[in-house]
PDB file of C-alpha atoms in Angstrom:
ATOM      1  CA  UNK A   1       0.000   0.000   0.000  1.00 77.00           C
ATOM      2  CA  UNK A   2       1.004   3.676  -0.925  1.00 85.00           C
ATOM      3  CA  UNK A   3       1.903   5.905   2.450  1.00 91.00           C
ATOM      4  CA  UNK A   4       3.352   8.892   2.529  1.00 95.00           C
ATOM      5  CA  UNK A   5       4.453  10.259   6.259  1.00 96.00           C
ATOM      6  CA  UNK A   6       4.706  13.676   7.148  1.00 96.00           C
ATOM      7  CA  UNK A   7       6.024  13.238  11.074  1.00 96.00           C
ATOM      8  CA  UNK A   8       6.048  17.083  11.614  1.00 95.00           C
ATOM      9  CA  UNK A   9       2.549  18.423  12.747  1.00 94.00           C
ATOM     10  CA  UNK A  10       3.903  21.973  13.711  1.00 96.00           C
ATOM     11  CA  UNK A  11       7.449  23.460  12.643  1.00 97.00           C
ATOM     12  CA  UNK A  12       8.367  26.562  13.456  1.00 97.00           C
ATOM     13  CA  UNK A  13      11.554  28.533  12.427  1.00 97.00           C
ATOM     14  CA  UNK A  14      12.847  32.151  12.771  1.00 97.00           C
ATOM     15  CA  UNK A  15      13.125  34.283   9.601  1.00 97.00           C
ATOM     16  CA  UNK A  16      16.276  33.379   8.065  1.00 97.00           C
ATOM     17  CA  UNK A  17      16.691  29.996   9.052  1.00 97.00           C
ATOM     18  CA  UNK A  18      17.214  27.105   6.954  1.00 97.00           C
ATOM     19  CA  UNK A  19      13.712  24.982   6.839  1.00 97.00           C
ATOM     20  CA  UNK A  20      13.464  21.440   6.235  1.00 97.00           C
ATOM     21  CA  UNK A  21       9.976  19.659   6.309  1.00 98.00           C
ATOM     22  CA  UNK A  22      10.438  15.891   6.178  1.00 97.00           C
ATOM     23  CA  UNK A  23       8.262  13.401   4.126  1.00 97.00           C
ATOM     24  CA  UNK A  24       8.988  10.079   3.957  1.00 97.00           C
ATOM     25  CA  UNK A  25       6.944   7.331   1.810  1.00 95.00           C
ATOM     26  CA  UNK A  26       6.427   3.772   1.191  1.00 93.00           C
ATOM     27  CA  UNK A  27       5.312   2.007  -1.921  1.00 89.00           C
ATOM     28  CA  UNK A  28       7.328  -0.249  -3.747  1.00 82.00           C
ATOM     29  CA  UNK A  29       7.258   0.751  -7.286  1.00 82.00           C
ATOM     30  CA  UNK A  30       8.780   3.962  -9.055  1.00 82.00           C
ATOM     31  CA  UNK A  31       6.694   6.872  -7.643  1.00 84.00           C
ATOM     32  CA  UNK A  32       6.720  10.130  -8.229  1.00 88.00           C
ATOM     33  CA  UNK A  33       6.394  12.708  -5.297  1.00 91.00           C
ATOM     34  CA  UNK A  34       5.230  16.344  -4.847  1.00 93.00           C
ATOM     35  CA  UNK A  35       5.025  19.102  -2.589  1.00 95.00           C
ATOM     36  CA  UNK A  36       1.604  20.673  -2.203  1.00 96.00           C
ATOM     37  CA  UNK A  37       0.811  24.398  -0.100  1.00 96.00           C
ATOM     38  CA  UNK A  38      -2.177  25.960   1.333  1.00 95.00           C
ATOM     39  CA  UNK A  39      -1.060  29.644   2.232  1.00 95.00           C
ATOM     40  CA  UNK A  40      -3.608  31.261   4.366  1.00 91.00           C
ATOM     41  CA  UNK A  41      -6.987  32.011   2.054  1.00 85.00           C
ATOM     42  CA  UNK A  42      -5.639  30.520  -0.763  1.00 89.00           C
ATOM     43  CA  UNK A  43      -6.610  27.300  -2.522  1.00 91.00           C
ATOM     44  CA  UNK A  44      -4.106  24.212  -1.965  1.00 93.00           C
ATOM     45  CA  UNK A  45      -1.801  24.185  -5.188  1.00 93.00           C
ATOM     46  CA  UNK A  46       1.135  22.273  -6.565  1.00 92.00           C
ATOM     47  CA  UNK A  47       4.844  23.549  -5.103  1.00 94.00           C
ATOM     48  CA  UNK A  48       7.267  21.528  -6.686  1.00 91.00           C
ATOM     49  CA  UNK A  49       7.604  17.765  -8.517  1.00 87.00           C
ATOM     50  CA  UNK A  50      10.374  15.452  -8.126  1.00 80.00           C
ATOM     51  CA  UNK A  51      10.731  15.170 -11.650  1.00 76.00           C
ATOM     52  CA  UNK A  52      11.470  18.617 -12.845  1.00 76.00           C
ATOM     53  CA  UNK A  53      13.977  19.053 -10.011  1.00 75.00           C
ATOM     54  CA  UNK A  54      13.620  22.868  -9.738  1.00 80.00           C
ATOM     55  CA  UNK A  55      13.691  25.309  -7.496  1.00 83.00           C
ATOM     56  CA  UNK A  56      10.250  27.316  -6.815  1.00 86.00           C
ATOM     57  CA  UNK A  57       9.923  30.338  -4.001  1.00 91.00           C
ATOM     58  CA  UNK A  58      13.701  28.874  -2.961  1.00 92.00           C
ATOM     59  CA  UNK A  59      12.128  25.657  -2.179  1.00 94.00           C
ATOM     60  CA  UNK A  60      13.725  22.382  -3.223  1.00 93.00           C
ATOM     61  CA  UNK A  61      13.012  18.808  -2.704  1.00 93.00           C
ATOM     62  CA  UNK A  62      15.258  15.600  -3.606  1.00 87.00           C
ATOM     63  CA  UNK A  63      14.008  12.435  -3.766  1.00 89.00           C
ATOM     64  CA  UNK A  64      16.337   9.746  -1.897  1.00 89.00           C
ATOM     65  CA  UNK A  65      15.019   6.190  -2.769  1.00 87.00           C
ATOM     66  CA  UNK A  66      17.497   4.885  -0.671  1.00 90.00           C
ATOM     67  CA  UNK A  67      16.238   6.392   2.744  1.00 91.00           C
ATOM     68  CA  UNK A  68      12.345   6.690   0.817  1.00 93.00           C
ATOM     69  CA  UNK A  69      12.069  10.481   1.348  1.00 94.00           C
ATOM     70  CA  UNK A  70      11.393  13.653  -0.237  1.00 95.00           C
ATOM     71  CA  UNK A  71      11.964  16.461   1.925  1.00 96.00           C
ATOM     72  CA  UNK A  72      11.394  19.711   1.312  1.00 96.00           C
ATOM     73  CA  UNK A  73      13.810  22.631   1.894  1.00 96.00           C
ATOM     74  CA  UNK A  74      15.024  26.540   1.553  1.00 96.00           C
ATOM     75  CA  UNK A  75      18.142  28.051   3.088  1.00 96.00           C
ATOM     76  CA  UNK A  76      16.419  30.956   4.438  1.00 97.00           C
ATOM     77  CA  UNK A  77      12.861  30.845   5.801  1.00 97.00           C
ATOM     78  CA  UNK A  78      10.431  34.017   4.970  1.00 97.00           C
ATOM     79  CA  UNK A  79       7.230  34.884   6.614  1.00 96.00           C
ATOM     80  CA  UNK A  80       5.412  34.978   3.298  1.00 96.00           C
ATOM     81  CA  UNK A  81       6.335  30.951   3.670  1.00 97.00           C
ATOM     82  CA  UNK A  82       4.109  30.377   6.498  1.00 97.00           C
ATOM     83  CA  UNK A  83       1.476  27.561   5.206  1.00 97.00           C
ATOM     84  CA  UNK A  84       0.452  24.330   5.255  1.00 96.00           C
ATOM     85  CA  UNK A  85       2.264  21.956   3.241  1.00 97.00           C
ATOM     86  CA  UNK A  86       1.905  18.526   1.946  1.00 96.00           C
ATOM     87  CA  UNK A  87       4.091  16.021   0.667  1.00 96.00           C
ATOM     88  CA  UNK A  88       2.141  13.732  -2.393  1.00 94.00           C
ATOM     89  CA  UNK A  89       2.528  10.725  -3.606  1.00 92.00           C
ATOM     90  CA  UNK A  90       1.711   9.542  -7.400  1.00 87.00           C
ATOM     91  CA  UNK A  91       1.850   5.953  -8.301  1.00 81.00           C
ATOM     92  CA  UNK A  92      -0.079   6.291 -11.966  1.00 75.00           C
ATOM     93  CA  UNK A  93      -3.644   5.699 -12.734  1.00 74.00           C
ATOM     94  CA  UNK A  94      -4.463   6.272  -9.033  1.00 80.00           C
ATOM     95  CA  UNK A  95      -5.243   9.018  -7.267  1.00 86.00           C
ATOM     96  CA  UNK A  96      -2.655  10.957  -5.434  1.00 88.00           C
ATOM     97  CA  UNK A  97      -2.001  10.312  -1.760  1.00 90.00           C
ATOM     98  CA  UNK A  98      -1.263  12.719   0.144  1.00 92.00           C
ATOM     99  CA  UNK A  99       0.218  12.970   3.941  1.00 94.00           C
ATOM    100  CA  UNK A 100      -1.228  14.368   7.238  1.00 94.00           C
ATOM    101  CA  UNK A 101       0.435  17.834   6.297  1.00 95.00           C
ATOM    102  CA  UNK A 102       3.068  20.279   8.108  1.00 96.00           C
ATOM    103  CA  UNK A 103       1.968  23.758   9.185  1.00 96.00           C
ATOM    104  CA  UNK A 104       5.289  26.164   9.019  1.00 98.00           C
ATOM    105  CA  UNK A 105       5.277  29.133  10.913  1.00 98.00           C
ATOM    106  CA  UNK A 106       8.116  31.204  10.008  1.00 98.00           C
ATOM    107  CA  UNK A 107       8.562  34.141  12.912  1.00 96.00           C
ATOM    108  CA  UNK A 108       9.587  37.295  12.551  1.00 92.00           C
TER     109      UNK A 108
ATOM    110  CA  UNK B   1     -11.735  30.296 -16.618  1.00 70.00           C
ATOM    111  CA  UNK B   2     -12.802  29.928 -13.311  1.00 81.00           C
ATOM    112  CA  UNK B   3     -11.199  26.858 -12.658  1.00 94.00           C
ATOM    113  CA  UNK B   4     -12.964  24.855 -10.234  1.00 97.00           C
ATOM    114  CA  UNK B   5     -15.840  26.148  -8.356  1.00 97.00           C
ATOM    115  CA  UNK B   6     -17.734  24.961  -4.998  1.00 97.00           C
ATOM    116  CA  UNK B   7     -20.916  25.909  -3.429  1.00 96.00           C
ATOM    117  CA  UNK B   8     -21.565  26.718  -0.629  1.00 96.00           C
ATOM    118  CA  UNK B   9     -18.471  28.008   1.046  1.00 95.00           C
ATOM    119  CA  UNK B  10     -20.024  27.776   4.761  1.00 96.00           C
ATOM    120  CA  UNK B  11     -22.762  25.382   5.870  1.00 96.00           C
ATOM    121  CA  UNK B  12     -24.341  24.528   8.964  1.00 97.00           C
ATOM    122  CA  UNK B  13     -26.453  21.616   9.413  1.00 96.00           C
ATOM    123  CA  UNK B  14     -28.352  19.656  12.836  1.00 97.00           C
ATOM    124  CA  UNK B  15     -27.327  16.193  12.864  1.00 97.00           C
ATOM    125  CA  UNK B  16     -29.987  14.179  10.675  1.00 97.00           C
ATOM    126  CA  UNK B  17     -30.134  16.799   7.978  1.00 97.00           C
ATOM    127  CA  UNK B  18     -29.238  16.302   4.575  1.00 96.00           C
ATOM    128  CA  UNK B  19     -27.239  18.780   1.734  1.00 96.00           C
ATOM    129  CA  UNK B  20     -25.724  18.526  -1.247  1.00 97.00           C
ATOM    130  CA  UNK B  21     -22.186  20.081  -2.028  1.00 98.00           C
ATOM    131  CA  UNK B  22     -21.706  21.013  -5.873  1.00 97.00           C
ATOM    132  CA  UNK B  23     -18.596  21.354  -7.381  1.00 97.00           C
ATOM    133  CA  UNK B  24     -17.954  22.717 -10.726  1.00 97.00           C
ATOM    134  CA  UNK B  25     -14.402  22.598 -13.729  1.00 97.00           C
ATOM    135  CA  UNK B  26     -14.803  24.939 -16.494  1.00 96.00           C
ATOM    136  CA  UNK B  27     -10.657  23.317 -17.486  1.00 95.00           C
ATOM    137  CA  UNK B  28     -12.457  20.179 -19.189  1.00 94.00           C
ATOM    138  CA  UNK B  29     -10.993  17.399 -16.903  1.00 94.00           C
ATOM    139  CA  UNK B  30     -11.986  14.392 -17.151  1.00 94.00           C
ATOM    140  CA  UNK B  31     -11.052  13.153 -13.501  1.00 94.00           C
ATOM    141  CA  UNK B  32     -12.466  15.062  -9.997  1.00 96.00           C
ATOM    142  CA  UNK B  33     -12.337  14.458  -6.601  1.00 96.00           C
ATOM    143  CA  UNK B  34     -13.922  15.178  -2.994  1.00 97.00           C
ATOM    144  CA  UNK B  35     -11.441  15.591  -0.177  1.00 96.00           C
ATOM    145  CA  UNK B  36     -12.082  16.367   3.498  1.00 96.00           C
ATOM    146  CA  UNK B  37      -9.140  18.380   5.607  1.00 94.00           C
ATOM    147  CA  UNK B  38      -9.425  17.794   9.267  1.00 92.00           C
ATOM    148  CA  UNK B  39      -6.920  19.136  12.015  1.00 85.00           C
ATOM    149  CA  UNK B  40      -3.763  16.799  12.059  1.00 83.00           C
ATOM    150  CA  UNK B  41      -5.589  14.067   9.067  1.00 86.00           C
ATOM    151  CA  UNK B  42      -4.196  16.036   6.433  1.00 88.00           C
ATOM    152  CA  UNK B  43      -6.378  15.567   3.164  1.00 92.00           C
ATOM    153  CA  UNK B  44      -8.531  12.440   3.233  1.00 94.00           C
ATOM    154  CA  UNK B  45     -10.213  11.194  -0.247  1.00 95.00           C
ATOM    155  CA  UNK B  46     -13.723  10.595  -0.135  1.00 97.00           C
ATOM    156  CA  UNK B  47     -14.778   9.618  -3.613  1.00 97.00           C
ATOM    157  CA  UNK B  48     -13.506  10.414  -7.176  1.00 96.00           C
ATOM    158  CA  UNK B  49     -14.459  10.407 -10.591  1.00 95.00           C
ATOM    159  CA  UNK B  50     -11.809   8.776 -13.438  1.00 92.00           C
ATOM    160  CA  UNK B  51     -14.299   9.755 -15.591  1.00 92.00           C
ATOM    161  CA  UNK B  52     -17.533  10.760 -16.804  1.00 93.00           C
ATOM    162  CA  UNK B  53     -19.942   7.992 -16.080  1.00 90.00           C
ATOM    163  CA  UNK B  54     -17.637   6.411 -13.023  1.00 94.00           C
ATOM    164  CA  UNK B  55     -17.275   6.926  -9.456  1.00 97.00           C
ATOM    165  CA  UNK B  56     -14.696   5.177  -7.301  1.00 96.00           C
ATOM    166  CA  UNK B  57     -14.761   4.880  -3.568  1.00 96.00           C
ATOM    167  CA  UNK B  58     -11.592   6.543  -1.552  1.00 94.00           C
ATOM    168  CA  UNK B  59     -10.262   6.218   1.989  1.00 92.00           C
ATOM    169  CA  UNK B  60     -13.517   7.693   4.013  1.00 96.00           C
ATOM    170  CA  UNK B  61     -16.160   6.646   1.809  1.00 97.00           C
ATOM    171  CA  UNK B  62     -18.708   6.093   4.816  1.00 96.00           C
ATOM    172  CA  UNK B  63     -22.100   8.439   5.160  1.00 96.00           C
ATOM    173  CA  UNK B  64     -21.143  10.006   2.130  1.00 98.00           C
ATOM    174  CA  UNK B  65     -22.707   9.542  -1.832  1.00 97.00           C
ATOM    175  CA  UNK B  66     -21.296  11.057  -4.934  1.00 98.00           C
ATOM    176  CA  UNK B  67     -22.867  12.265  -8.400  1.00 97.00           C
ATOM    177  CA  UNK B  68     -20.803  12.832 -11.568  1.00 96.00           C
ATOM    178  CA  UNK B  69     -23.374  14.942 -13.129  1.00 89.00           C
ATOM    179  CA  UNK B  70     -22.075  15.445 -16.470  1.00 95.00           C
ATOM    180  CA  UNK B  71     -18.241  16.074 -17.311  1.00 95.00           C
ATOM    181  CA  UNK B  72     -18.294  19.533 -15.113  1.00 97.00           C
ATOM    182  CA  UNK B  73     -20.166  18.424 -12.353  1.00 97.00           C
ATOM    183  CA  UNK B  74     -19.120  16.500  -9.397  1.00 98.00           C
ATOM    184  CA  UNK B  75     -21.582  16.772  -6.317  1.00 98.00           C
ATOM    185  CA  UNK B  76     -21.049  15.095  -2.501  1.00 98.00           C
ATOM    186  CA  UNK B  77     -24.440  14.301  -0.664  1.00 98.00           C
ATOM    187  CA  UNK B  78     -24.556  13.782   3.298  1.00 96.00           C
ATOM    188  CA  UNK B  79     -27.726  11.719   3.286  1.00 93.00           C
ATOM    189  CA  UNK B  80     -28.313  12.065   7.199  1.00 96.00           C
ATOM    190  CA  UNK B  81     -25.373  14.330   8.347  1.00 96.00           C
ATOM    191  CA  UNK B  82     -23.204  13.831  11.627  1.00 97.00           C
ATOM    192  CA  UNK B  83     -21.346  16.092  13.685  1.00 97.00           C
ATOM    193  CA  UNK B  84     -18.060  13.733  12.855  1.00 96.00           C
ATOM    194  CA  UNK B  85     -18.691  15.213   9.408  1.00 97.00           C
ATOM    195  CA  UNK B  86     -18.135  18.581  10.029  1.00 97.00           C
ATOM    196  CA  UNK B  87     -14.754  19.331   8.447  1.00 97.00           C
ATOM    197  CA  UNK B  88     -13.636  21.236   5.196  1.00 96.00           C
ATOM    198  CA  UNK B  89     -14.523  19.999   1.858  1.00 97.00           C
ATOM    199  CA  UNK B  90     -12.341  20.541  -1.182  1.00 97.00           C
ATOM    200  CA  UNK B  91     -13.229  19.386  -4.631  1.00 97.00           C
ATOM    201  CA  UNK B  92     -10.558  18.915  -6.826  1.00 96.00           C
ATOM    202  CA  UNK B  93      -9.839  17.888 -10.563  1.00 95.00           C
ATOM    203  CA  UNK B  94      -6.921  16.874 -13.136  1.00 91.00           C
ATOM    204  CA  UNK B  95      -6.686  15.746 -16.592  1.00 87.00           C
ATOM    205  CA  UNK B  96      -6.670  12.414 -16.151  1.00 80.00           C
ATOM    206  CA  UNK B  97      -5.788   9.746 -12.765  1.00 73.00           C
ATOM    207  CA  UNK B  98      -2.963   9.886 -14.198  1.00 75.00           C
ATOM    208  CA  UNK B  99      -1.916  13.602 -14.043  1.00 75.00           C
ATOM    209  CA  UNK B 100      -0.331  14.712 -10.896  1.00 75.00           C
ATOM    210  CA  UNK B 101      -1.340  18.181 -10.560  1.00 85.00           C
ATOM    211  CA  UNK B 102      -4.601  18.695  -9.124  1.00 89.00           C
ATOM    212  CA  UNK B 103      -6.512  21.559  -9.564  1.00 93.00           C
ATOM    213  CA  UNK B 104      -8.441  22.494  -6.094  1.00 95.00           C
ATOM    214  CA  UNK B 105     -11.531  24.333  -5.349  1.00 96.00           C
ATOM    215  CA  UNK B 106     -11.901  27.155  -2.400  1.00 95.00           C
ATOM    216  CA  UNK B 107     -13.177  24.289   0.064  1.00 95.00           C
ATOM    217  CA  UNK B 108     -16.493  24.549   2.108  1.00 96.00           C
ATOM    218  CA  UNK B 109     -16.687  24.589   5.719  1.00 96.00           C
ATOM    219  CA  UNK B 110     -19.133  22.540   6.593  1.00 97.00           C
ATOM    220  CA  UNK B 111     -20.686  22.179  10.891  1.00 97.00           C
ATOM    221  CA  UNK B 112     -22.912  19.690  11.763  1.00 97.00           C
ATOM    222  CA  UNK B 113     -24.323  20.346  15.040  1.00 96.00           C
TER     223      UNK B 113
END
């Protein structure tokens, strides 16, 4: 079965800090994982896929099959970052799963 | 383009009561979905839609019934609603099952009392 783990309920940083929010996943074929965010009165949309590798709002993600994670990250947290985010999980003609989701608070 | 569209965006309901939430994709998908975002359970799938014609069940399926309308339309019924229903609903829609970015609709907030 597809599960993707987000162990992080709550993470808060200071402005300027390096942020890391951990997802971790299990499913044994080739899957392809995204990032998903829910700033505050704004509809949930897509961050960042795996497969393009890029880097969007300083945010980047690697996927490690090895250690079966794909956490997110950006050297220096801003407050406009503050959201909810989701780590997703696609495994083809299924629907997405997605984890329990990390609220960042970045403080000023 | 609107993209996708949900009514109502606030609901309150006594437990017994029914409602129907509509949900609406002017992006011609062919695949939508009904989510429900609780406080530390993330996104949860109801029910989805492949297609036109077809209706799958998801993880919380239970006290819940679905409606693919036409291609646009996706609608969620609460037959008899419960207050462990009260949560956010978010529609949601994509190309195809197959297409990883989802397109999401404002949500509705939905109290059962």
């Amino acid at each position: 079965a597809q599960r993707v783990t987000q162990p992080e309920k709550l993470l808060s940083v200071f402005k300027g800090a390096p942020v890391e929010l951990k997802c971790n996943y299990s499913y044994s074929g080739s899957p392809e994982l995204f990032w998903y965010v829910q700033y505050s009165r704004q509809r949930l949309q897509l961050l960042l896929r795996h497969i393009s590798r890029e880097s969007i709002k300083g945010f980047t993600a690697d996927l490690n099959k090895g250690e079966t994670s794909f956490h997110l990250k950006k050297p220096f947290a801003q407050e406009e970052d503050s959201a909810m985010y989701y780590c997703a999980l696609s495994s083809g003609n299924t629907p997405l799963v997605f984890g329990k989701g990390t609220r960042l608070s970045v403080i000023a | 383009n609107a993209g996708v569209t949900q009514t109502p965006k606030f609901q309150v309901l006594k437990t017994g009561q029914s409602m129907t939430l509509q949900c609406a994709q002017d992006m011609n998908h062919n695949s939508m979905y009904w989510y429900r975002q609780d406080p530390g359970m993330g996104l949860r799938l109801i029910y989805y839609s492949a297609s036109e014609g077809t209706t799958d069940k998801g993880e919380v399926p239970n006290g819940y019934n679905v409606s693919r309308l036409n291609k646009r339309e996706f609608s969620l019924r609460l037959e008899s609603a419960a207050p462990s229903q009260t949560s956010v609903y978010f529609c949601a829609s994509t190309r195809d099952t197959s297409s990883y970015e989802q397109y999401f609709g404002p949500g509705t907030r939905l109290t059962v009392t």
